[in-house]
PDB file of N, CA and C in Angstrom:
ATOM      1  N   MET A   1       0.921  -1.200  -0.042  1.00  0.00           N
ATOM      2  CA  MET A   1       0.000  -0.021  -0.012  1.00  0.00           C
ATOM      3  C   MET A   1       0.902   1.253  -0.007  1.00  0.00           C
ATOM      4  N   SER A   2       0.652   2.154  -0.898  1.00  0.00           N
ATOM      5  CA  SER A   2       1.443   3.376  -0.999  1.00  0.00           C
ATOM      6  C   SER A   2       0.929   4.442  -0.060  1.00  0.00           C
ATOM      7  N   GLU A   3       1.815   5.334   0.411  1.00  0.00           N
ATOM      8  CA  GLU A   3       1.488   6.401   1.233  1.00  0.00           C
ATOM      9  C   GLU A   3       0.888   7.612   0.415  1.00  0.00           C
ATOM     10  N   PRO A   4      -0.128   8.263   0.854  1.00  0.00           N
ATOM     11  CA  PRO A   4      -0.602   9.464   0.134  1.00  0.00           C
ATOM     12  C   PRO A   4       0.525  10.495   0.008  1.00  0.00           C
ATOM     13  N   THR A   5       0.514  11.226  -1.078  1.00  0.00           N
ATOM     14  CA  THR A   5       1.610  12.184  -1.317  1.00  0.00           C
ATOM     15  C   THR A   5       1.273  13.535  -0.669  1.00  0.00           C
ATOM     16  N   GLU A   6       0.029  13.806  -0.450  1.00  0.00           N
ATOM     17  CA  GLU A   6      -0.423  15.045   0.212  1.00  0.00           C
ATOM     18  C   GLU A   6      -0.943  14.758   1.528  1.00  0.00           C
ATOM     19  N   ARG A   7      -0.657  15.739   2.456  1.00  0.00           N
ATOM     20  CA  ARG A   7      -1.267  15.654   3.851  1.00  0.00           C
ATOM     21  C   ARG A   7      -2.671  16.302   3.733  1.00  0.00           C
ATOM     22  N   PRO A   8      -3.577  15.726   4.518  1.00  0.00           N
ATOM     23  CA  PRO A   8      -4.951  16.255   4.502  1.00  0.00           C
ATOM     24  C   PRO A   8      -4.866  17.692   5.133  1.00  0.00           C
ATOM     25  N   ALA A   9      -5.798  18.572   4.620  1.00  0.00           N
ATOM     26  CA  ALA A   9      -5.849  19.901   5.120  1.00  0.00           C
ATOM     27  C   ALA A   9      -6.655  19.997   6.387  1.00  0.00           C
ATOM     28  N   VAL A  10      -7.343  18.945   6.674  1.00  0.00           N
ATOM     29  CA  VAL A  10      -8.177  18.938   7.925  1.00  0.00           C
ATOM     30  C   VAL A  10      -8.227  17.509   8.509  1.00  0.00           C
ATOM     31  N   ARG A  11      -8.289  17.516   9.832  1.00  0.00           N
ATOM     32  CA  ARG A  11      -8.503  16.183  10.560  1.00  0.00           C
ATOM     33  C   ARG A  11      -9.792  16.487  11.356  1.00  0.00           C
ATOM     34  N   PHE A  12     -10.233  15.359  12.039  1.00  0.00           N
ATOM     35  CA  PHE A  12     -11.479  15.484  12.798  1.00  0.00           C
ATOM     36  C   PHE A  12     -11.280  15.052  14.220  1.00  0.00           C
ATOM     37  N   ASP A  13     -11.898  15.848  15.131  1.00  0.00           N
ATOM     38  CA  ASP A  13     -12.050  15.389  16.503  1.00  0.00           C
ATOM     39  C   ASP A  13     -13.220  14.485  16.547  1.00  0.00           C
ATOM     40  N   ALA A  14     -12.936  13.219  16.901  1.00  0.00           N
ATOM     41  CA  ALA A  14     -13.919  12.194  16.906  1.00  0.00           C
ATOM     42  C   ALA A  14     -13.878  11.302  18.019  1.00  0.00           C
ATOM     43  N   THR A  15     -14.992  10.669  18.347  1.00  0.00           N
ATOM     44  CA  THR A  15     -15.027   9.548  19.377  1.00  0.00           C
ATOM     45  C   THR A  15     -15.335   8.209  18.670  1.00  0.00           C
ATOM     46  N   VAL A  16     -14.757   7.142  19.244  1.00  0.00           N
ATOM     47  CA  VAL A  16     -14.991   5.773  18.664  1.00  0.00           C
ATOM     48  C   VAL A  16     -15.784   5.028  19.652  1.00  0.00           C
ATOM     49  N   HIS A  17     -16.750   4.308  19.089  1.00  0.00           N
ATOM     50  CA  HIS A  17     -17.707   3.570  19.859  1.00  0.00           C
ATOM     51  C   HIS A  17     -17.775   2.140  19.417  1.00  0.00           C
ATOM     52  N   PRO A  18     -18.185   1.208  20.262  1.00  0.00           N
ATOM     53  CA  PRO A  18     -18.473  -0.192  19.772  1.00  0.00           C
ATOM     54  C   PRO A  18     -19.374  -0.220  18.652  1.00  0.00           C
ATOM     55  N   GLY A  19     -19.175  -1.012  17.634  1.00  0.00           N
ATOM     56  CA  GLY A  19     -19.980  -1.102  16.534  1.00  0.00           C
ATOM     57  C   GLY A  19     -20.697  -2.491  16.540  1.00  0.00           C
ATOM     58  N   ALA A  20     -21.539  -2.840  15.565  1.00  0.00           N
ATOM     59  CA  ALA A  20     -22.266  -4.014  15.578  1.00  0.00           C
ATOM     60  C   ALA A  20     -21.161  -5.173  15.310  1.00  0.00           C
ATOM     61  N   ALA A  21     -20.143  -4.822  14.552  1.00  0.00           N
ATOM     62  CA  ALA A  21     -19.156  -5.917  14.194  1.00  0.00           C
ATOM     63  C   ALA A  21     -17.939  -5.993  15.096  1.00  0.00           C
ATOM     64  N   ASN A  22     -17.829  -4.980  15.923  1.00  0.00           N
ATOM     65  CA  ASN A  22     -16.632  -4.936  16.824  1.00  0.00           C
ATOM     66  C   ASN A  22     -17.010  -4.191  18.106  1.00  0.00           C
ATOM     67  N   ARG A  23     -17.185  -4.937  19.187  1.00  0.00           N
ATOM     68  CA  ARG A  23     -17.595  -4.379  20.465  1.00  0.00           C
ATOM     69  C   ARG A  23     -16.438  -4.057  21.380  1.00  0.00           C
ATOM     70  N   ASP A  24     -15.236  -4.555  21.042  1.00  0.00           N
ATOM     71  CA  ASP A  24     -14.126  -4.321  22.014  1.00  0.00           C
ATOM     72  C   ASP A  24     -13.214  -3.125  21.568  1.00  0.00           C
ATOM     73  N   LEU A  25     -13.290  -2.031  22.259  1.00  0.00           N
ATOM     74  CA  LEU A  25     -12.636  -0.755  21.956  1.00  0.00           C
ATOM     75  C   LEU A  25     -11.119  -0.888  22.188  1.00  0.00           C
ATOM     76  N   ARG A  26     -10.589  -1.922  22.831  1.00  0.00           N
ATOM     77  CA  ARG A  26      -9.181  -2.041  23.012  1.00  0.00           C
ATOM     78  C   ARG A  26      -8.440  -2.153  21.715  1.00  0.00           C
ATOM     79  N   GLY A  27      -9.064  -2.642  20.693  1.00  0.00           N
ATOM     80  CA  GLY A  27      -8.396  -2.809  19.398  1.00  0.00           C
ATOM     81  C   GLY A  27      -8.123  -1.531  18.685  1.00  0.00           C
ATOM     82  N   VAL A  28      -8.729  -0.394  19.151  1.00  0.00           N
ATOM     83  CA  VAL A  28      -8.518   0.929  18.544  1.00  0.00           C
ATOM     84  C   VAL A  28      -6.958   1.252  18.711  1.00  0.00           C
ATOM     85  N   ALA A  29      -6.407   0.797  19.785  1.00  0.00           N
ATOM     86  CA  ALA A  29      -4.994   1.156  20.058  1.00  0.00           C
ATOM     87  C   ALA A  29      -4.087   0.508  18.983  1.00  0.00           C
ATOM     88  N   ASP A  30      -4.488  -0.619  18.396  1.00  0.00           N
ATOM     89  CA  ASP A  30      -3.749  -1.256  17.347  1.00  0.00           C
ATOM     90  C   ASP A  30      -3.743  -0.529  16.035  1.00  0.00           C
ATOM     91  N   LEU A  31      -4.698   0.460  15.916  1.00  0.00           N
ATOM     92  CA  LEU A  31      -4.759   1.186  14.662  1.00  0.00           C
ATOM     93  C   LEU A  31      -3.766   2.354  14.565  1.00  0.00           C
ATOM     94  N   ASP A  32      -3.048   2.595  15.640  1.00  0.00           N
ATOM     95  CA  ASP A  32      -2.019   3.651  15.652  1.00  0.00           C
ATOM     96  C   ASP A  32      -2.579   5.072  15.299  1.00  0.00           C
ATOM     97  N   LEU A  33      -3.615   5.432  16.033  1.00  0.00           N
ATOM     98  CA  LEU A  33      -4.220   6.748  15.821  1.00  0.00           C
ATOM     99  C   LEU A  33      -3.812   7.725  16.905  1.00  0.00           C
ATOM    100  N   ASP A  34      -3.941   9.012  16.598  1.00  0.00           N
ATOM    101  CA  ASP A  34      -3.668   9.999  17.648  1.00  0.00           C
ATOM    102  C   ASP A  34      -4.792  10.091  18.631  1.00  0.00           C
ATOM    103  N   ARG A  35      -4.486   9.679  19.930  1.00  0.00           N
ATOM    104  CA  ARG A  35      -5.506   9.807  20.962  1.00  0.00           C
ATOM    105  C   ARG A  35      -5.398  11.118  21.590  1.00  0.00           C
ATOM    106  N   ILE A  36      -6.564  11.693  22.047  1.00  0.00           N
ATOM    107  CA  ILE A  36      -6.656  12.894  22.810  1.00  0.00           C
ATOM    108  C   ILE A  36      -7.352  12.689  24.079  1.00  0.00           C
ATOM    109  N   PRO A  37      -7.059  13.459  25.141  1.00  0.00           N
ATOM    110  CA  PRO A  37      -7.762  13.227  26.413  1.00  0.00           C
ATOM    111  C   PRO A  37      -9.237  13.499  26.272  1.00  0.00           C
ATOM    112  N   ASP A  38     -10.049  12.719  26.939  1.00  0.00           N
ATOM    113  CA  ASP A  38     -11.558  12.923  26.942  1.00  0.00           C
ATOM    114  C   ASP A  38     -11.979  12.976  28.423  1.00  0.00           C
ATOM    115  N   PRO A  39     -12.601  14.115  28.824  1.00  0.00           N
ATOM    116  CA  PRO A  39     -13.015  14.252  30.209  1.00  0.00           C
ATOM    117  C   PRO A  39     -13.924  13.207  30.711  1.00  0.00           C
ATOM    118  N   GLU A  40     -14.692  12.458  29.809  1.00  0.00           N
ATOM    119  CA  GLU A  40     -15.652  11.487  30.230  1.00  0.00           C
ATOM    120  C   GLU A  40     -15.089  10.112  29.978  1.00  0.00           C
ATOM    121  N   GLY A  41     -13.873   9.921  29.618  1.00  0.00           N
ATOM    122  CA  GLY A  41     -13.257   8.642  29.495  1.00  0.00           C
ATOM    123  C   GLY A  41     -13.532   7.962  28.170  1.00  0.00           C
ATOM    124  N   ALA A  42     -14.090   8.630  27.179  1.00  0.00           N
ATOM    125  CA  ALA A  42     -14.410   8.020  25.853  1.00  0.00           C
ATOM    126  C   ALA A  42     -13.098   7.782  25.120  1.00  0.00           C
ATOM    127  N   VAL A  43     -13.155   7.000  24.069  1.00  0.00           N
ATOM    128  CA  VAL A  43     -11.993   6.834  23.187  1.00  0.00           C
ATOM    129  C   VAL A  43     -12.097   8.005  22.180  1.00  0.00           C
ATOM    130  N   ARG A  44     -11.322   9.050  22.397  1.00  0.00           N
ATOM    131  CA  ARG A  44     -11.361  10.249  21.584  1.00  0.00           C
ATOM    132  C   ARG A  44     -10.095  10.299  20.723  1.00  0.00           C
ATOM    133  N   VAL A  45     -10.182  10.558  19.453  1.00  0.00           N
ATOM    134  CA  VAL A  45      -9.041  10.545  18.486  1.00  0.00           C
ATOM    135  C   VAL A  45      -9.142  11.730  17.535  1.00  0.00           C
ATOM    136  N   LEU A  46      -8.008  12.019  17.013  1.00  0.00           N
ATOM    137  CA  LEU A  46      -7.849  13.075  15.989  1.00  0.00           C
ATOM    138  C   LEU A  46      -7.581  12.361  14.697  1.00  0.00           C
ATOM    139  N   VAL A  47      -8.442  12.307  13.712  1.00  0.00           N
ATOM    140  CA  VAL A  47      -8.345  11.399  12.624  1.00  0.00           C
ATOM    141  C   VAL A  47      -8.553  12.133  11.242  1.00  0.00           C
ATOM    142  N   THR A  48      -8.049  11.456  10.191  1.00  0.00           N
ATOM    143  CA  THR A  48      -8.242  11.876   8.848  1.00  0.00           C
ATOM    144  C   THR A  48      -9.521  11.139   8.364  1.00  0.00           C
ATOM    145  N   ALA A  49      -9.938  11.479   7.122  1.00  0.00           N
ATOM    146  CA  ALA A  49     -11.037  10.770   6.539  1.00  0.00           C
ATOM    147  C   ALA A  49     -10.685   9.298   6.324  1.00  0.00           C
ATOM    148  N   ASP A  50      -9.447   9.014   5.854  1.00  0.00           N
ATOM    149  CA  ASP A  50      -8.957   7.684   5.764  1.00  0.00           C
ATOM    150  C   ASP A  50      -8.973   6.883   7.028  1.00  0.00           C
ATOM    151  N   ASP A  51      -8.557   7.556   8.122  1.00  0.00           N
ATOM    152  CA  ASP A  51      -8.640   6.925   9.482  1.00  0.00           C
ATOM    153  C   ASP A  51     -10.011   6.524   9.809  1.00  0.00           C
ATOM    154  N   CYS A  52     -11.001   7.423   9.549  1.00  0.00           N
ATOM    155  CA  CYS A  52     -12.388   7.105   9.754  1.00  0.00           C
ATOM    156  C   CYS A  52     -12.856   5.855   9.024  1.00  0.00           C
ATOM    157  N   ARG A  53     -12.415   5.864   7.727  1.00  0.00           N
ATOM    158  CA  ARG A  53     -12.788   4.617   6.859  1.00  0.00           C
ATOM    159  C   ARG A  53     -12.208   3.417   7.481  1.00  0.00           C
ATOM    160  N   ARG A  54     -10.896   3.420   7.960  1.00  0.00           N
ATOM    161  CA  ARG A  54     -10.327   2.220   8.640  1.00  0.00           C
ATOM    162  C   ARG A  54     -11.104   1.815   9.854  1.00  0.00           C
ATOM    163  N   LEU A  55     -11.480   2.807  10.612  1.00  0.00           N
ATOM    164  CA  LEU A  55     -12.215   2.496  11.893  1.00  0.00           C
ATOM    165  C   LEU A  55     -13.606   1.866  11.490  1.00  0.00           C
ATOM    166  N   LEU A  56     -14.233   2.368  10.538  1.00  0.00           N
ATOM    167  CA  LEU A  56     -15.548   1.782  10.116  1.00  0.00           C
ATOM    168  C   LEU A  56     -15.336   0.369   9.524  1.00  0.00           C
ATOM    169  N   GLU A  57     -14.319   0.217   8.658  1.00  0.00           N
ATOM    170  CA  GLU A  57     -14.010  -1.152   8.181  1.00  0.00           C
ATOM    171  C   GLU A  57     -13.660  -2.128   9.257  1.00  0.00           C
ATOM    172  N   SER A  58     -13.126  -1.624  10.377  1.00  0.00           N
ATOM    173  CA  SER A  58     -12.674  -2.508  11.497  1.00  0.00           C
ATOM    174  C   SER A  58     -13.868  -2.878  12.351  1.00  0.00           C
ATOM    175  N   GLY A  59     -15.080  -2.294  11.979  1.00  0.00           N
ATOM    176  CA  GLY A  59     -16.297  -2.617  12.810  1.00  0.00           C
ATOM    177  C   GLY A  59     -16.703  -1.673  13.868  1.00  0.00           C
ATOM    178  N   TYR A  60     -16.055  -0.520  13.960  1.00  0.00           N
ATOM    179  CA  TYR A  60     -16.388   0.520  14.967  1.00  0.00           C
ATOM    180  C   TYR A  60     -17.297   1.496  14.429  1.00  0.00           C
ATOM    181  N   GLU A  61     -17.967   2.200  15.395  1.00  0.00           N
ATOM    182  CA  GLU A  61     -18.822   3.364  15.056  1.00  0.00           C
ATOM    183  C   GLU A  61     -18.034   4.633  15.422  1.00  0.00           C
ATOM    184  N   VAL A  62     -18.051   5.608  14.451  1.00  0.00           N
ATOM    185  CA  VAL A  62     -17.299   6.842  14.672  1.00  0.00           C
ATOM    186  C   VAL A  62     -18.215   8.050  14.728  1.00  0.00           C
ATOM    187  N   HIS A  63     -18.067   8.868  15.688  1.00  0.00           N
ATOM    188  CA  HIS A  63     -18.801  10.130  15.853  1.00  0.00           C
ATOM    189  C   HIS A  63     -17.931  11.184  15.652  1.00  0.00           C
ATOM    190  N   LEU A  64     -18.075  12.108  14.584  1.00  0.00           N
ATOM    191  CA  LEU A  64     -17.272  13.251  14.328  1.00  0.00           C
ATOM    192  C   LEU A  64     -17.855  14.439  15.094  1.00  0.00           C
ATOM    193  N   HIS A  65     -16.970  15.171  15.815  1.00  0.00           N
ATOM    194  CA  HIS A  65     -17.402  16.272  16.596  1.00  0.00           C
ATOM    195  C   HIS A  65     -17.034  17.638  16.035  1.00  0.00           C
ATOM    196  N   ALA A  66     -15.873  17.763  15.443  1.00  0.00           N
ATOM    197  CA  ALA A  66     -15.429  19.066  14.910  1.00  0.00           C
ATOM    198  C   ALA A  66     -14.250  18.863  13.921  1.00  0.00           C
ATOM    199  N   PRO A  67     -14.184  19.717  12.823  1.00  0.00           N
ATOM    200  CA  PRO A  67     -13.022  19.659  12.056  1.00  0.00           C
ATOM    201  C   PRO A  67     -11.873  20.409  12.744  1.00  0.00           C
ATOM    202  N   VAL A  68     -10.656  19.928  12.498  1.00  0.00           N
ATOM    203  CA  VAL A  68      -9.511  20.561  13.049  1.00  0.00           C
ATOM    204  C   VAL A  68      -8.536  20.815  11.965  1.00  0.00           C
ATOM    205  N   PRO A  69      -8.361  22.139  11.569  1.00  0.00           N
ATOM    206  CA  PRO A  69      -7.446  22.389  10.459  1.00  0.00           C
ATOM    207  C   PRO A  69      -6.120  22.026  10.811  1.00  0.00           C
ATOM    208  N   VAL A  70      -5.316  21.531   9.737  1.00  0.00           N
ATOM    209  CA  VAL A  70      -3.971  21.159   9.885  1.00  0.00           C
ATOM    210  C   VAL A  70      -3.105  22.309   9.423  1.00  0.00           C
ATOM    211  N   ARG A  71      -2.280  22.777  10.401  1.00  0.00           N
ATOM    212  CA  ARG A  71      -1.402  23.932  10.062  1.00  0.00           C
ATOM    213  C   ARG A  71      -0.168  23.788  10.906  1.00  0.00           C
ATOM    214  N   PRO A  72       0.896  24.548  10.519  1.00  0.00           N
ATOM    215  CA  PRO A  72       2.137  24.482  11.326  1.00  0.00           C
ATOM    216  C   PRO A  72       1.953  24.965  12.674  1.00  0.00           C
ATOM    217  N   LEU A  73       2.762  24.418  13.585  1.00  0.00           N
ATOM    218  CA  LEU A  73       2.741  24.927  15.005  1.00  0.00           C
ATOM    219  C   LEU A  73       3.291  26.309  15.065  1.00  0.00           C
ATOM    220  N   PRO A  74       2.654  27.220  15.791  1.00  0.00           N
ATOM    221  CA  PRO A  74       3.278  28.619  15.969  1.00  0.00           C
ATOM    222  C   PRO A  74       4.684  28.467  16.462  1.00  0.00           C
ATOM    223  N   GLY A  75       5.577  29.332  15.898  1.00  0.00           N
ATOM    224  CA  GLY A  75       6.968  29.334  16.329  1.00  0.00           C
ATOM    225  C   GLY A  75       7.229  29.552  17.781  1.00  0.00           C
ATOM    226  N   GLU A  76       6.393  30.360  18.413  1.00  0.00           N
ATOM    227  CA  GLU A  76       6.583  30.676  19.833  1.00  0.00           C
ATOM    228  C   GLU A  76       6.275  29.450  20.700  1.00  0.00           C
ATOM    229  N   LEU A  77       5.706  28.399  20.180  1.00  0.00           N
ATOM    230  CA  LEU A  77       5.439  27.228  20.970  1.00  0.00           C
ATOM    231  C   LEU A  77       6.508  26.165  20.822  1.00  0.00           C
ATOM    232  N   VAL A  78       7.507  26.440  19.930  1.00  0.00           N
ATOM    233  CA  VAL A  78       8.498  25.475  19.692  1.00  0.00           C
ATOM    234  C   VAL A  78       9.742  25.990  20.519  1.00  0.00           C
ATOM    235  N   GLU A  79      10.234  25.114  21.451  1.00  0.00           N
ATOM    236  CA  GLU A  79      11.387  25.392  22.203  1.00  0.00           C
ATOM    237  C   GLU A  79      12.689  25.350  21.444  1.00  0.00           C
ATOM    238  N   GLN A  80      13.623  26.229  21.730  1.00  0.00           N
ATOM    239  CA  GLN A  80      14.898  26.340  21.047  1.00  0.00           C
ATOM    240  C   GLN A  80      15.795  25.232  21.779  1.00  0.00           C
ATOM    241  N   ASP A  81      16.742  24.732  20.935  1.00  0.00           N
ATOM    242  CA  ASP A  81      17.614  23.654  21.503  1.00  0.00           C
ATOM    243  C   ASP A  81      18.332  24.091  22.779  1.00  0.00           C
ATOM    244  N   GLU A  82      18.820  25.310  22.832  1.00  0.00           N
ATOM    245  CA  GLU A  82      19.513  25.731  24.049  1.00  0.00           C
ATOM    246  C   GLU A  82      18.632  25.740  25.318  1.00  0.00           C
ATOM    247  N   ALA A  83      17.353  26.084  25.152  1.00  0.00           N
ATOM    248  CA  ALA A  83      16.441  26.138  26.273  1.00  0.00           C
ATOM    249  C   ALA A  83      16.137  24.710  26.694  1.00  0.00           C
ATOM    250  N   VAL A  84      16.039  23.785  25.757  1.00  0.00           N
ATOM    251  CA  VAL A  84      15.786  22.443  26.125  1.00  0.00           C
ATOM    252  C   VAL A  84      16.967  21.791  26.887  1.00  0.00           C
ATOM    253  N   ARG A  85      18.160  22.126  26.290  1.00  0.00           N
ATOM    254  CA  ARG A  85      19.384  21.555  26.913  1.00  0.00           C
ATOM    255  C   ARG A  85      19.533  22.094  28.397  1.00  0.00           C
ATOM    256  N   ALA A  86      19.256  23.354  28.569  1.00  0.00           N
ATOM    257  CA  ALA A  86      19.346  23.981  29.968  1.00  0.00           C
ATOM    258  C   ALA A  86      18.312  23.289  30.870  1.00  0.00           C
ATOM    259  N   TRP A  87      17.086  23.075  30.362  1.00  0.00           N
ATOM    260  CA  TRP A  87      16.033  22.389  31.176  1.00  0.00           C
ATOM    261  C   TRP A  87      16.427  21.006  31.593  1.00  0.00           C
ATOM    262  N   LEU A  88      16.989  20.299  30.573  1.00  0.00           N
ATOM    263  CA  LEU A  88      17.499  18.928  30.823  1.00  0.00           C
ATOM    264  C   LEU A  88      18.632  18.908  31.857  1.00  0.00           C
ATOM    265  N   GLU A  89      19.616  19.763  31.660  1.00  0.00           N
ATOM    266  CA  GLU A  89      20.691  19.823  32.620  1.00  0.00           C
ATOM    267  C   GLU A  89      20.235  20.099  34.001  1.00  0.00           C
ATOM    268  N   GLU A  90      19.353  21.024  34.214  1.00  0.00           N
ATOM    269  CA  GLU A  90      18.871  21.365  35.500  1.00  0.00           C
ATOM    270  C   GLU A  90      18.124  20.170  36.146  1.00  0.00           C
ATOM    271  N   ARG A  91      17.454  19.400  35.406  1.00  0.00           N
ATOM    272  CA  ARG A  91      16.830  18.209  35.953  1.00  0.00           C
ATOM    273  C   ARG A  91      17.770  17.012  36.268  1.00  0.00           C
ATOM    274  N   LEU A  92      18.858  17.000  35.518  1.00  0.00           N
ATOM    275  CA  LEU A  92      19.817  15.927  35.707  1.00  0.00           C
ATOM    276  C   LEU A  92      20.904  16.198  36.658  1.00  0.00           C
ATOM    277  N   GLN A  93      20.923  17.392  37.175  1.00  0.00           N
ATOM    278  CA  GLN A  93      21.950  17.793  38.145  1.00  0.00           C
ATOM    279  C   GLN A  93      21.944  16.867  39.364  1.00  0.00           C
ATOM    280  N   GLY A  94      23.117  16.368  39.642  1.00  0.00           N
ATOM    281  CA  GLY A  94      23.238  15.444  40.764  1.00  0.00           C
ATOM    282  C   GLY A  94      22.997  14.027  40.391  1.00  0.00           C
ATOM    283  N   SER A  95      22.658  13.796  39.159  1.00  0.00           N
ATOM    284  CA  SER A  95      22.536  12.357  38.634  1.00  0.00           C
ATOM    285  C   SER A  95      23.849  11.881  38.165  1.00  0.00           C
ATOM    286  N   ARG A  96      24.133  10.654  38.378  1.00  0.00           N
ATOM    287  CA  ARG A  96      25.367   9.966  37.932  1.00  0.00           C
ATOM    288  C   ARG A  96      25.249   9.821  36.434  1.00  0.00           C
ATOM    289  N   ARG A  97      26.335  10.073  35.754  1.00  0.00           N
ATOM    290  CA  ARG A  97      26.275   9.879  34.284  1.00  0.00           C
ATOM    291  C   ARG A  97      26.929   8.558  33.989  1.00  0.00           C
ATOM    292  N   ALA A  98      26.570   7.866  32.889  1.00  0.00           N
ATOM    293  CA  ALA A  98      27.166   6.687  32.444  1.00  0.00           C
ATOM    294  C   ALA A  98      28.678   6.932  32.175  1.00  0.00           C
ATOM    295  N   GLY A  99      29.524   5.939  32.496  1.00  0.00           N
ATOM    296  CA  GLY A  99      30.856   6.087  32.220  1.00  0.00           C
ATOM    297  C   GLY A  99      31.606   6.776  33.366  1.00  0.00           C
ATOM    298  N   GLY A 100      30.958   7.018  34.500  1.00  0.00           N
ATOM    299  CA  GLY A 100      31.566   7.638  35.670  1.00  0.00           C
ATOM    300  C   GLY A 100      31.833   9.157  35.593  1.00  0.00           C
ATOM    301  N   ALA A 101      31.318   9.853  34.626  1.00  0.00           N
ATOM    302  CA  ALA A 101      31.563  11.253  34.499  1.00  0.00           C
ATOM    303  C   ALA A 101      30.670  12.029  35.442  1.00  0.00           C
TER     304      ALA A 101
END
């Protein structure tokens, strides 16, 4: 199976429910989908239209809640390498390093 050449412009906030053909929601984890927290404990995912098709073909019921546009992460949310190194060094202070250093 070949990978699509273009990324979808939108994904969907959705919940997955037992279907007539598949009652066990544990199998959703095997589909390697992006899970998002759900305050009510439901199986909530961020999916493409193709992911929805795979879920339906696997016997689940899918409820779409909202479209989520795909766009780059704002630059101010991306940590710079030096900031990450400083954070890590701070947390590792006092820890023994491999090789006796």
